[in-house]
Coordinates of C-alpha atoms in Angstrom, one line a residue:
S253 CA 0.0 0.0 0.0
I254 CA 2.9 2.4 0.9
H255 CA 4.7 1.5 -2.4
C256 CA 1.5 2.1 -4.4
Q257 CA 1.0 5.5 -2.7
R258 CA 4.6 6.7 -3.4
S259 CA 4.5 5.6 -7.0
F260 CA 1.1 7.2 -7.6
T261 CA 2.3 10.5 -6.0
A262 CA 5.5 10.6 -8.0
T263 CA 3.7 9.9 -11.3
Y264 CA 0.6 12.1 -10.8
P265 CA 1.4 14.8 -8.2
A266 CA -1.3 17.0 -9.5
I267 CA -4.2 14.7 -8.6
H268 CA -2.7 13.4 -5.4
S269 CA -5.3 13.7 -2.7
V270 CA -6.4 12.0 0.6
S271 CA -9.4 10.3 -1.1
T272 CA -7.2 8.9 -3.9
M273 CA -4.7 7.5 -1.4
K274 CA -7.6 5.9 0.6
I275 CA -8.9 4.2 -2.6
C276 CA -5.4 3.0 -3.5
K277 CA -4.8 1.6 0.0
F278 CA -8.2 -0.1 -0.1
L279 CA -7.5 -1.8 -3.4
C280 CA -4.1 -3.1 -2.3
L281 CA -5.6 -4.4 1.0
A282 CA -8.5 -6.1 -0.9
T283 CA -6.0 -7.8 -3.2
I284 CA -4.0 -9.1 -0.3
V285 CA -7.1 -10.4 1.4
A286 CA -8.5 -12.0 -1.7
S287 CA -5.2 -13.7 -2.4
A288 CA -4.9 -15.1 1.1
T289 CA -8.5 -16.3 1.0
A290 CA -7.9 -18.1 -2.3
F291 CA -4.8 -19.7 -1.0
T292 CA -6.3 -21.0 2.2
Q293 CA -9.7 -22.0 0.8
H294 CA -8.8 -25.7 0.7
P295 CA -5.8 -26.0 3.0
G296 CA -6.3 -29.7 3.7
R297 CA -6.4 -30.6 0.0
R298 CA -3.3 -29.1 -1.4
T299 CA -1.3 -31.5 -3.6
S300 CA 2.3 -31.3 -4.5
L301 CA 3.3 -31.7 -8.1
V302 CA 6.6 -33.3 -7.2
K303 CA 6.8 -36.5 -5.2
P304 CA 10.1 -37.5 -3.7
S305 CA 11.0 -41.2 -4.4
G306 CA 12.8 -41.6 -1.1
P307 CA 14.5 -39.9 1.8
L308 CA 15.7 -36.5 0.8
F309 CA 19.3 -36.7 2.1
L310 CA 20.0 -40.4 2.4
S311 CA 19.1 -41.4 -1.1
T312 CA 22.0 -42.1 -3.4
R313 CA 19.9 -41.6 -6.6
T314 CA 20.5 -38.3 -8.4
D315 CA 16.9 -38.2 -9.7
T316 CA 14.5 -37.9 -6.8
K317 CA 11.5 -36.8 -8.9
T318 CA 8.9 -39.2 -10.2
E319 CA 6.1 -38.7 -12.7
I320 CA 2.6 -38.5 -11.3
D321 CA -0.7 -39.1 -13.0
I322 CA -2.4 -35.8 -13.6
S323 CA -5.8 -37.5 -13.1
D324 CA -4.7 -38.2 -9.4
F325 CA -4.0 -34.5 -9.0
E326 CA -7.4 -33.6 -10.5
E327 CA -9.2 -35.9 -8.2
E328 CA -7.6 -34.4 -5.2
N329 CA -7.8 -30.8 -6.2
P330 CA -11.3 -29.6 -7.3
W331 CA -9.9 -26.2 -8.4
I332 CA -9.0 -27.5 -11.8
D333 CA -12.0 -29.7 -12.3
G334 CA -14.1 -28.0 -14.9
S335 CA -17.0 -30.4 -15.0
Q336 CA -19.1 -28.3 -12.6
L337 CA -18.4 -25.2 -14.6
Q338 CA -19.5 -26.9 -17.8
K339 CA -22.6 -28.5 -16.3
G340 CA -25.8 -26.5 -16.9
F341 CA -28.9 -26.1 -14.7
S342 CA -30.7 -29.3 -13.9
Y343 CA -34.2 -29.1 -12.6
G344 CA -33.9 -32.6 -11.2
D345 CA -30.9 -31.6 -9.0
F346 CA -32.7 -28.4 -7.9
A347 CA -35.8 -30.3 -6.9
R348 CA -33.8 -32.9 -5.1
N349 CA -31.6 -30.3 -3.2
N350 CA -34.3 -27.7 -2.6
P351 CA -37.6 -29.6 -2.3
Y352 CA -39.4 -27.1 -0.1
A353 CA -38.6 -24.1 -2.2
N354 CA -39.4 -26.1 -5.3
N355 CA -42.8 -27.0 -3.9
L356 CA -43.6 -23.4 -3.0
L357 CA -42.8 -22.2 -6.5
I358 CA -44.8 -25.0 -8.2
A359 CA -47.8 -24.6 -5.9
T360 CA -48.1 -20.9 -6.3
A361 CA -47.5 -20.8 -10.1
K362 CA -49.7 -23.8 -10.7
T363 CA -52.8 -22.4 -8.9
A364 CA -52.5 -19.0 -10.4
S365 CA -52.1 -20.3 -14.0
A366 CA -54.9 -22.9 -13.5
D367 CA -57.3 -20.1 -12.4
F368 CA -56.2 -18.0 -15.3
L369 CA -56.9 -20.8 -17.8
A370 CA -60.2 -21.5 -16.1
Q371 CA -61.3 -17.9 -16.6
T372 CA -59.9 -17.4 -20.1
V373 CA -60.3 -20.8 -21.7
I374 CA -63.2 -22.6 -19.9
A375 CA -65.3 -19.5 -19.0
Q376 CA -64.1 -17.8 -22.2
Q377 CA -63.6 -14.4 -20.6
P378 CA -61.4 -11.8 -22.4
I379 CA -58.0 -11.3 -20.8
S380 CA -59.0 -7.7 -20.1
E381 CA -61.9 -9.0 -17.9
V382 CA -59.9 -11.5 -15.9
D383 CA -60.9 -11.3 -12.2
L384 CA -57.5 -10.6 -10.5
S385 CA -59.1 -10.9 -7.1
R386 CA -60.1 -14.4 -7.9
T387 CA -56.6 -15.2 -9.1
L388 CA -55.2 -13.8 -5.8
V389 CA -57.4 -16.2 -3.9
F390 CA -55.7 -19.1 -5.7
C391 CA -52.2 -17.7 -5.3
L392 CA -52.7 -17.6 -1.5
Y393 CA -54.3 -21.0 -1.6
G394 CA -51.4 -22.4 -3.5
L395 CA -48.7 -20.8 -1.4
F396 CA -50.0 -21.4 2.1
Y397 CA -51.9 -24.7 1.8
L398 CA -50.6 -26.6 -1.3
G399 CA -47.1 -25.2 -1.0
A400 CA -46.3 -24.9 2.8
F401 CA -48.8 -27.1 4.7
Q402 CA -49.1 -29.9 2.2
Y403 CA -45.3 -30.3 2.1
F404 CA -45.2 -30.4 5.9
Y405 CA -47.6 -33.2 6.4
Q406 CA -47.1 -35.2 3.2
V407 CA -43.3 -35.2 3.4
N408 CA -42.2 -34.5 7.0
I409 CA -45.1 -36.1 8.9
F410 CA -45.6 -39.1 6.6
K411 CA -41.9 -39.8 6.5
K412 CA -41.9 -40.2 10.3
L413 CA -45.1 -42.2 10.4
F414 CA -44.4 -44.5 7.4
D415 CA -41.3 -46.1 5.9
V416 CA -41.9 -44.2 2.6
D417 CA -38.3 -44.4 1.3
K418 CA -38.1 -48.2 1.3
F419 CA -41.4 -48.7 -0.5
T420 CA -41.1 -45.9 -3.0
N421 CA -37.7 -47.1 -4.1
L422 CA -38.9 -50.6 -5.0
S423 CA -39.8 -51.8 -8.4
L424 CA -43.5 -52.2 -9.3
E425 CA -43.3 -56.0 -8.9
E426 CA -41.6 -55.7 -5.5
K427 CA -44.2 -53.1 -4.4
L428 CA -47.1 -55.5 -5.2
K429 CA -45.4 -58.2 -3.0
D430 CA -44.6 -55.8 -0.1
I431 CA -47.7 -56.2 2.2
P432 CA -46.5 -53.8 4.9
G433 CA -45.7 -51.3 2.2
L434 CA -49.2 -51.6 0.7
K435 CA -50.8 -51.2 4.1
S436 CA -48.7 -48.0 4.6
L437 CA -49.8 -46.8 1.1
S438 CA -53.5 -47.3 2.0
A439 CA -53.0 -45.4 5.3
Q440 CA -51.4 -42.5 3.5
I441 CA -54.2 -42.3 1.0
G442 CA -56.9 -42.4 3.7
I443 CA -55.2 -39.7 5.7
D444 CA -54.7 -37.5 2.7
L445 CA -58.3 -37.7 1.7
M446 CA -59.3 -36.7 5.2
F447 CA -57.0 -33.7 5.0
I448 CA -58.5 -32.6 1.6
L449 CA -62.0 -32.9 2.9
F450 CA -61.6 -31.4 6.4
V451 CA -58.6 -29.0 6.0
N452 CA -58.0 -28.3 2.4
L453 CA -61.5 -27.3 1.3
P454 CA -62.3 -25.2 4.4
T455 CA -59.0 -23.3 3.9
F456 CA -59.9 -22.6 0.3
Y457 CA -63.3 -21.3 1.2
V458 CA -62.0 -19.1 4.1
L459 CA -59.3 -17.6 1.8
K460 CA -62.0 -16.9 -0.7
A461 CA -64.0 -15.1 1.9
V462 CA -61.0 -13.0 2.8
I463 CA -60.9 -11.6 -0.7
F464 CA -64.6 -11.5 -1.6
S465 CA -66.4 -10.8 1.7
G466 CA -65.6 -7.1 1.7
S467 CA -65.0 -7.2 5.4
A468 CA -61.8 -6.7 7.5
D469 CA -63.2 -8.8 10.3
P470 CA -61.5 -12.2 10.5
S471 CA -64.6 -13.7 12.2
I472 CA -66.6 -12.8 9.1
W473 CA -64.0 -14.5 6.9
V474 CA -64.2 -17.7 8.9
S475 CA -68.0 -17.8 9.3
T476 CA -68.6 -17.0 5.6
G477 CA -66.0 -19.6 4.5
L478 CA -67.3 -22.4 6.7
D479 CA -70.9 -21.7 5.7
T480 CA -69.9 -22.1 2.0
Y481 CA -67.9 -25.2 2.8
Q482 CA -70.8 -26.9 4.6
A483 CA -73.2 -26.1 1.8
S484 CA -71.0 -27.7 -0.8
L485 CA -69.6 -30.6 1.3
M486 CA -71.5 -33.5 -0.2
K487 CA -70.7 -32.5 -3.8
D488 CA -67.1 -31.7 -2.9
A489 CA -66.6 -35.1 -1.1
F490 CA -67.8 -37.0 -4.2
D491 CA -65.4 -35.1 -6.4
V492 CA -62.5 -35.5 -4.0
V493 CA -62.8 -39.3 -3.8
R494 CA -63.2 -39.8 -7.6
V495 CA -60.2 -37.6 -8.4
W496 CA -57.8 -38.0 -5.5
L497 CA -58.2 -41.7 -4.7
P498 CA -56.5 -42.9 -7.9
A499 CA -54.2 -39.9 -8.0
D500 CA -52.9 -40.6 -4.5
L501 CA -52.3 -44.2 -5.5
V502 CA -49.7 -42.9 -7.9
C503 CA -48.4 -39.9 -5.9
F504 CA -47.6 -42.0 -2.8
S505 CA -45.8 -44.7 -4.9
V506 CA -43.2 -42.6 -6.7
P507 CA -39.9 -41.6 -5.0
L508 CA -40.3 -39.1 -2.2
Y509 CA -38.6 -36.1 -4.0
L510 CA -41.1 -36.5 -6.9
R511 CA -44.2 -36.9 -4.7
L512 CA -45.3 -33.3 -4.7
P513 CA -44.3 -32.4 -8.2
V514 CA -46.4 -35.4 -9.5
R515 CA -49.2 -34.4 -7.3
H516 CA -49.1 -30.8 -8.6
G517 CA -49.6 -32.2 -12.1
V518 CA -52.9 -33.7 -11.0
S519 CA -53.7 -30.7 -8.8
F520 CA -53.4 -28.4 -11.8
F521 CA -56.5 -29.8 -13.4
W522 CA -58.2 -30.1 -10.1
T523 CA -57.6 -26.4 -9.4
M524 CA -59.0 -25.5 -12.8
Y525 CA -62.2 -27.5 -12.0
L526 CA -62.3 -25.9 -8.5
S527 CA -61.8 -22.4 -10.1
F528 CA -64.5 -22.9 -12.6
T529 CA -67.1 -24.4 -10.2
R530 CA -66.2 -22.7 -6.9
G531 CA -63.9 -19.8 -7.7
G532 CA -66.4 -17.0 -8.7
H533 CA -68.0 -14.5 -6.4

């Protein structure tokens, strides 16, 4: 830093100032820190390019250097491994490494787009007349229930209650012979149908009341939502069983990290139906 300051002052005396010197000192210090950080990033994995063939002073051989396989050096030192730099984005890796964030993104985008298609394609409304309040209902429904809560009970809770990893990683033939696994599958399907009927649908109707009730009183939201839920319960229960019973049979049989993405594929069409039949004011 001192050397840089003196050189700068000697070369450009006219523009020498306190602020310039501070910038110069900062750049020099930053260079030193960056170099030290890079050098010590993997201190335990440094590899020497020269391997002595014997004791340094007791050997009578004049040539104490041996050739080393560069592949061995590449395996030990990841700094020169360019495979990760050349590898592009993989959705499978992202879904496997970030399942919760992946589920939130899918759930929110799915419900919003499903409602949009229900309004523009099924109901044939012009885009300029799309009900954005209705779309907001489905965004909240997708984020809080389908994204957050559904992940909590279908992945975290079910993983503790059932041996889901063992069963989902079996082949189809092995699954059909795994009696405990089939019992576990049936239990998961039954629990999920109960959640849809008694948690999912009430949540949807309450969120709908939040947007459409025109009131800021939470008690009005809850009472209005539950009244609508009770009035539609029998029809909704029939629809839930005929759609989600076969869908859950597939969803709870695939590997765990694919469970919710596959479920969202089915849920996309279910949400379109729910939007068309229950989403309006």
